[in-house]
mmCIF file of C-alpha atoms in Angstrom:
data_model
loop_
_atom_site.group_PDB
_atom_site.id
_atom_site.type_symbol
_atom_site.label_atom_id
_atom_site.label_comp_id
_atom_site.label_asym_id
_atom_site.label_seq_id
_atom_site.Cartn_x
_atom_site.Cartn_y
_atom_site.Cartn_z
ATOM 1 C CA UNK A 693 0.000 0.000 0.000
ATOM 2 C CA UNK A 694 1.211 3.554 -0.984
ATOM 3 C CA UNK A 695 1.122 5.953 1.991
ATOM 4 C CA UNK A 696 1.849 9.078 -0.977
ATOM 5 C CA UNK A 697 -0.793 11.891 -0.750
ATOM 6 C CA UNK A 698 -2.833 11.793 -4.349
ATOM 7 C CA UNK A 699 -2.584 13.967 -6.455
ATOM 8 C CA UNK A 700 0.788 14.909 -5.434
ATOM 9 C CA UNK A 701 1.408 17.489 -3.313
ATOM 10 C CA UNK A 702 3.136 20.238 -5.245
ATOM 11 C CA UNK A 703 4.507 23.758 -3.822
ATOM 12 C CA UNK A 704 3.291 26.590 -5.527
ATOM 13 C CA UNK A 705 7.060 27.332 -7.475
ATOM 14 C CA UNK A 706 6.962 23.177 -8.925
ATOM 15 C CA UNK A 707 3.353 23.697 -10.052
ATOM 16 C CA UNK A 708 4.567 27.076 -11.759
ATOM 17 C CA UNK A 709 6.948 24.924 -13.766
ATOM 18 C CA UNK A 710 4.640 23.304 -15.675
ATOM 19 C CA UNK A 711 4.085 23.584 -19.362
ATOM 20 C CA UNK A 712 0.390 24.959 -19.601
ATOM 21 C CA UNK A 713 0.563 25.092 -23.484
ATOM 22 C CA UNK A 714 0.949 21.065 -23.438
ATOM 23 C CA UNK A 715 -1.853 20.362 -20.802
ATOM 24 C CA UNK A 716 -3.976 22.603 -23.338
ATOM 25 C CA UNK A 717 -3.246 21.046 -26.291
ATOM 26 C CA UNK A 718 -3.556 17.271 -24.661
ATOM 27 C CA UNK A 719 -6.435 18.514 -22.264
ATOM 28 C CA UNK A 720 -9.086 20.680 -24.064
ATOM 29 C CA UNK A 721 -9.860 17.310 -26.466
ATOM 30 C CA UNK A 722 -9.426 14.479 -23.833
ATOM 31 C CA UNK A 723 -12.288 13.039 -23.032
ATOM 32 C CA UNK A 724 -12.263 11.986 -19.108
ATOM 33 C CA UNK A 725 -9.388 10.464 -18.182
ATOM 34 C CA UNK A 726 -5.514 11.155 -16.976
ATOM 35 C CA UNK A 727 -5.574 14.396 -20.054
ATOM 36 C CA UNK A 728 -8.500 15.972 -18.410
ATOM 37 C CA UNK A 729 -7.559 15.497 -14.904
ATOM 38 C CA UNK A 730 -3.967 16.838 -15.283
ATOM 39 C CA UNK A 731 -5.644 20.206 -17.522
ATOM 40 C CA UNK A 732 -8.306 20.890 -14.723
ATOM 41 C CA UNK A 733 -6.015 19.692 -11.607
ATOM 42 C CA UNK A 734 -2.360 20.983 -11.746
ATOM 43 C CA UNK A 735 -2.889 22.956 -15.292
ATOM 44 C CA UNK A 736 -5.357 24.979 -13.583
ATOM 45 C CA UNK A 737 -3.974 25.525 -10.366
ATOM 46 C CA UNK A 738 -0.438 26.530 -11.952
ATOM 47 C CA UNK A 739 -2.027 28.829 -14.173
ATOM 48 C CA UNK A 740 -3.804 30.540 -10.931
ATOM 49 C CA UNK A 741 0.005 30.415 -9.359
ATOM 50 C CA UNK A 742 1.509 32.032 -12.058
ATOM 51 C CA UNK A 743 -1.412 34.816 -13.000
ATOM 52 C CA UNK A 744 -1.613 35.436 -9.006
ATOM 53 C CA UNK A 745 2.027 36.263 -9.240
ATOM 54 C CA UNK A 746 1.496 38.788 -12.002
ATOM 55 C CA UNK A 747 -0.692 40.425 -9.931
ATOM 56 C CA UNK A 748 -3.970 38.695 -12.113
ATOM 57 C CA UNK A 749 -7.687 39.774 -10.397
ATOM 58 C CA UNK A 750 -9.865 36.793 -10.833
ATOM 59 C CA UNK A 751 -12.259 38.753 -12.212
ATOM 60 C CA UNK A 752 -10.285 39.359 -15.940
ATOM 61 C CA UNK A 753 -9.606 35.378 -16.175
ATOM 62 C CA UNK A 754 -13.474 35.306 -15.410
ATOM 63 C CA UNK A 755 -14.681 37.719 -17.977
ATOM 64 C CA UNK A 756 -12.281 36.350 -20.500
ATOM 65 C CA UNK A 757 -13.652 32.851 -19.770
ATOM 66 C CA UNK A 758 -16.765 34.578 -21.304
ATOM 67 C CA UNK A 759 -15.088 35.803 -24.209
ATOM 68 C CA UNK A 760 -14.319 32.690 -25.095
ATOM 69 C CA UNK A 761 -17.284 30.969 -24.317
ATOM 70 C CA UNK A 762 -19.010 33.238 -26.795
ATOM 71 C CA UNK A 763 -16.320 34.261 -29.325
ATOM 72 C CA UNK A 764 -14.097 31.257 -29.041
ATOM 73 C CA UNK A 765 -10.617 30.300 -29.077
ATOM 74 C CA UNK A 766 -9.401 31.571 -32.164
ATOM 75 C CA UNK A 767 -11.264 35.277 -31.104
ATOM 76 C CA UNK A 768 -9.955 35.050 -28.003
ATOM 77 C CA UNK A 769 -6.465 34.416 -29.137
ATOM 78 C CA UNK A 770 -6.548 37.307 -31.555
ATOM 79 C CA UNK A 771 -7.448 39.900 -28.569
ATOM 80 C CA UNK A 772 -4.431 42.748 -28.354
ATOM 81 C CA UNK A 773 -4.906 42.424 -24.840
ATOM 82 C CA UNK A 774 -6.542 39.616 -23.293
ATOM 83 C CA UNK A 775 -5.864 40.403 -19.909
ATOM 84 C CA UNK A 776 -5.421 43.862 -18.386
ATOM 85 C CA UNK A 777 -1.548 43.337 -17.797
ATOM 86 C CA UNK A 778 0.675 43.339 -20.553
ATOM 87 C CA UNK A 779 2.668 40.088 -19.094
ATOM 88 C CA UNK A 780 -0.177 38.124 -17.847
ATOM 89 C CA UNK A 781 -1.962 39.030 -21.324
ATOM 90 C CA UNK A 782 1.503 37.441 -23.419
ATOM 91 C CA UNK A 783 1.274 34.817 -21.483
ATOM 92 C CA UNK A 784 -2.608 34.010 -21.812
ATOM 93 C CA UNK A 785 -2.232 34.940 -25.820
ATOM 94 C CA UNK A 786 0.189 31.751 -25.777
ATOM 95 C CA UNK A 787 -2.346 29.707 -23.743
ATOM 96 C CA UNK A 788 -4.942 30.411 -26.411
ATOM 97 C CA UNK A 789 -3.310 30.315 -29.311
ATOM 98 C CA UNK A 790 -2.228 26.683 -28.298
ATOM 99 C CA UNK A 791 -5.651 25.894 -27.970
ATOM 100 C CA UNK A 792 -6.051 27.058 -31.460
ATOM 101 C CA UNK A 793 -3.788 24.597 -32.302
ATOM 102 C CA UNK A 794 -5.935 21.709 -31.970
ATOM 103 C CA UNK A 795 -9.107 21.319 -34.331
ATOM 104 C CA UNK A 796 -11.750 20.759 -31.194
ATOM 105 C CA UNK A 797 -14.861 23.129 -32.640
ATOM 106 C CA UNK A 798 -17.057 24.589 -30.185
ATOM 107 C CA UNK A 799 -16.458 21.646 -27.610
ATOM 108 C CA UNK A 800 -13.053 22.828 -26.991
ATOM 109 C CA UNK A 801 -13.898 26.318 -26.880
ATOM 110 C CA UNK A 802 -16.315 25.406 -23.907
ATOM 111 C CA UNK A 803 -14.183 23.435 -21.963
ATOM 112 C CA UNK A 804 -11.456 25.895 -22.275
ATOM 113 C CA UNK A 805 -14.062 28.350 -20.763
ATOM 114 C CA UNK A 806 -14.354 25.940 -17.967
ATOM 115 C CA UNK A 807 -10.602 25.118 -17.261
ATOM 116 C CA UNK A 808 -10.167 29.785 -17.347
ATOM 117 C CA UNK A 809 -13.389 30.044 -14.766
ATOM 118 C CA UNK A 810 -11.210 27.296 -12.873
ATOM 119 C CA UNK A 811 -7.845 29.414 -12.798
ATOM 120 C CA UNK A 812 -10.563 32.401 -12.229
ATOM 121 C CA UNK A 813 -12.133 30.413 -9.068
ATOM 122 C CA UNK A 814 -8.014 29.149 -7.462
ATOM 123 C CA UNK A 815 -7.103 32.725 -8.110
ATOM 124 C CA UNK A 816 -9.947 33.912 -5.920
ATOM 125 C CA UNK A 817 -9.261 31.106 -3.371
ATOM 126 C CA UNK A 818 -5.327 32.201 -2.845
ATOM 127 C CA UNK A 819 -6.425 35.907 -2.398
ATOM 128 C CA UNK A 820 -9.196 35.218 -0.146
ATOM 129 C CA UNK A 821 -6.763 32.753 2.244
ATOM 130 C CA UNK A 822 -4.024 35.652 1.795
ATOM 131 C CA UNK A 823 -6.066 38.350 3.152
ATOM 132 C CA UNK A 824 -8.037 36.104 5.835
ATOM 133 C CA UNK A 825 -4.082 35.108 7.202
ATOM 134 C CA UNK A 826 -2.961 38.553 7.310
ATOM 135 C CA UNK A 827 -0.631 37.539 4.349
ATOM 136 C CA UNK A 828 0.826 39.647 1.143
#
């Protein structure tokens, strides 16, 4: 019997490691499985890290989870400035346009909605904790 936590406990500076662009392209088509799980468990929780660290209010990640729940990917990845600061928004523009990459229609487009209202939701969760402990 294996006494390891699952998922894996990762800090916050191993889960901002992770290559977001490849648990898009691999996650936004999977259907349930180890794809989906890794996009929606440490893909969305490292994007939170990383946008939280760039100073990232969950509301933009929410409101552009609507954009691309109505405009789609490919809109969404054309934006000049997807998010309000010009480093988070590079950064998202890459996220996007990887999702581009893959031919997943409308589907896609909604689940990659989801996974953003995710990273929206963790986002709001760190701040919340940070200003209930008195923390930065």
């Amino acid at each position: 019997m294996n006494d390891a936590p699952y998922p894996p406990e990762r800090t916050d500076d191993e889960l901002a490691q992770l290559d977001i662009t490849v648990l898009l392209r691999y996650g936004l088509t999977a259907g349930p499985g180890s794809r989906r799980t890794a996009l929606f468990g440490d893909g969305a929780a490292a994007a939170a890290v990383i946008l939280d660290r760039l100073g990232t209010e969950p509301r933009s990640v929410s409101f552009l989870a609507d954009t691309v729940r109505a405009g789609g990917l490919a809109h969404a990845a054309e934006l000049p400035e997807p998010l309000p600061r010009p480093e988070a928004a590079a950064l998202v523009q890459e996220w996007l346009r990887a999702g581009t990459e893959i031919v997943g229609g409308p589907a896609a487009d909604d689940t990659a909605a989801t996974w953003l209202r995710a990273v929206a939701t963790i986002i709001e969760m760190k701040q919340l904790t940070r200003s209930r402990d008195g923390s930065a």
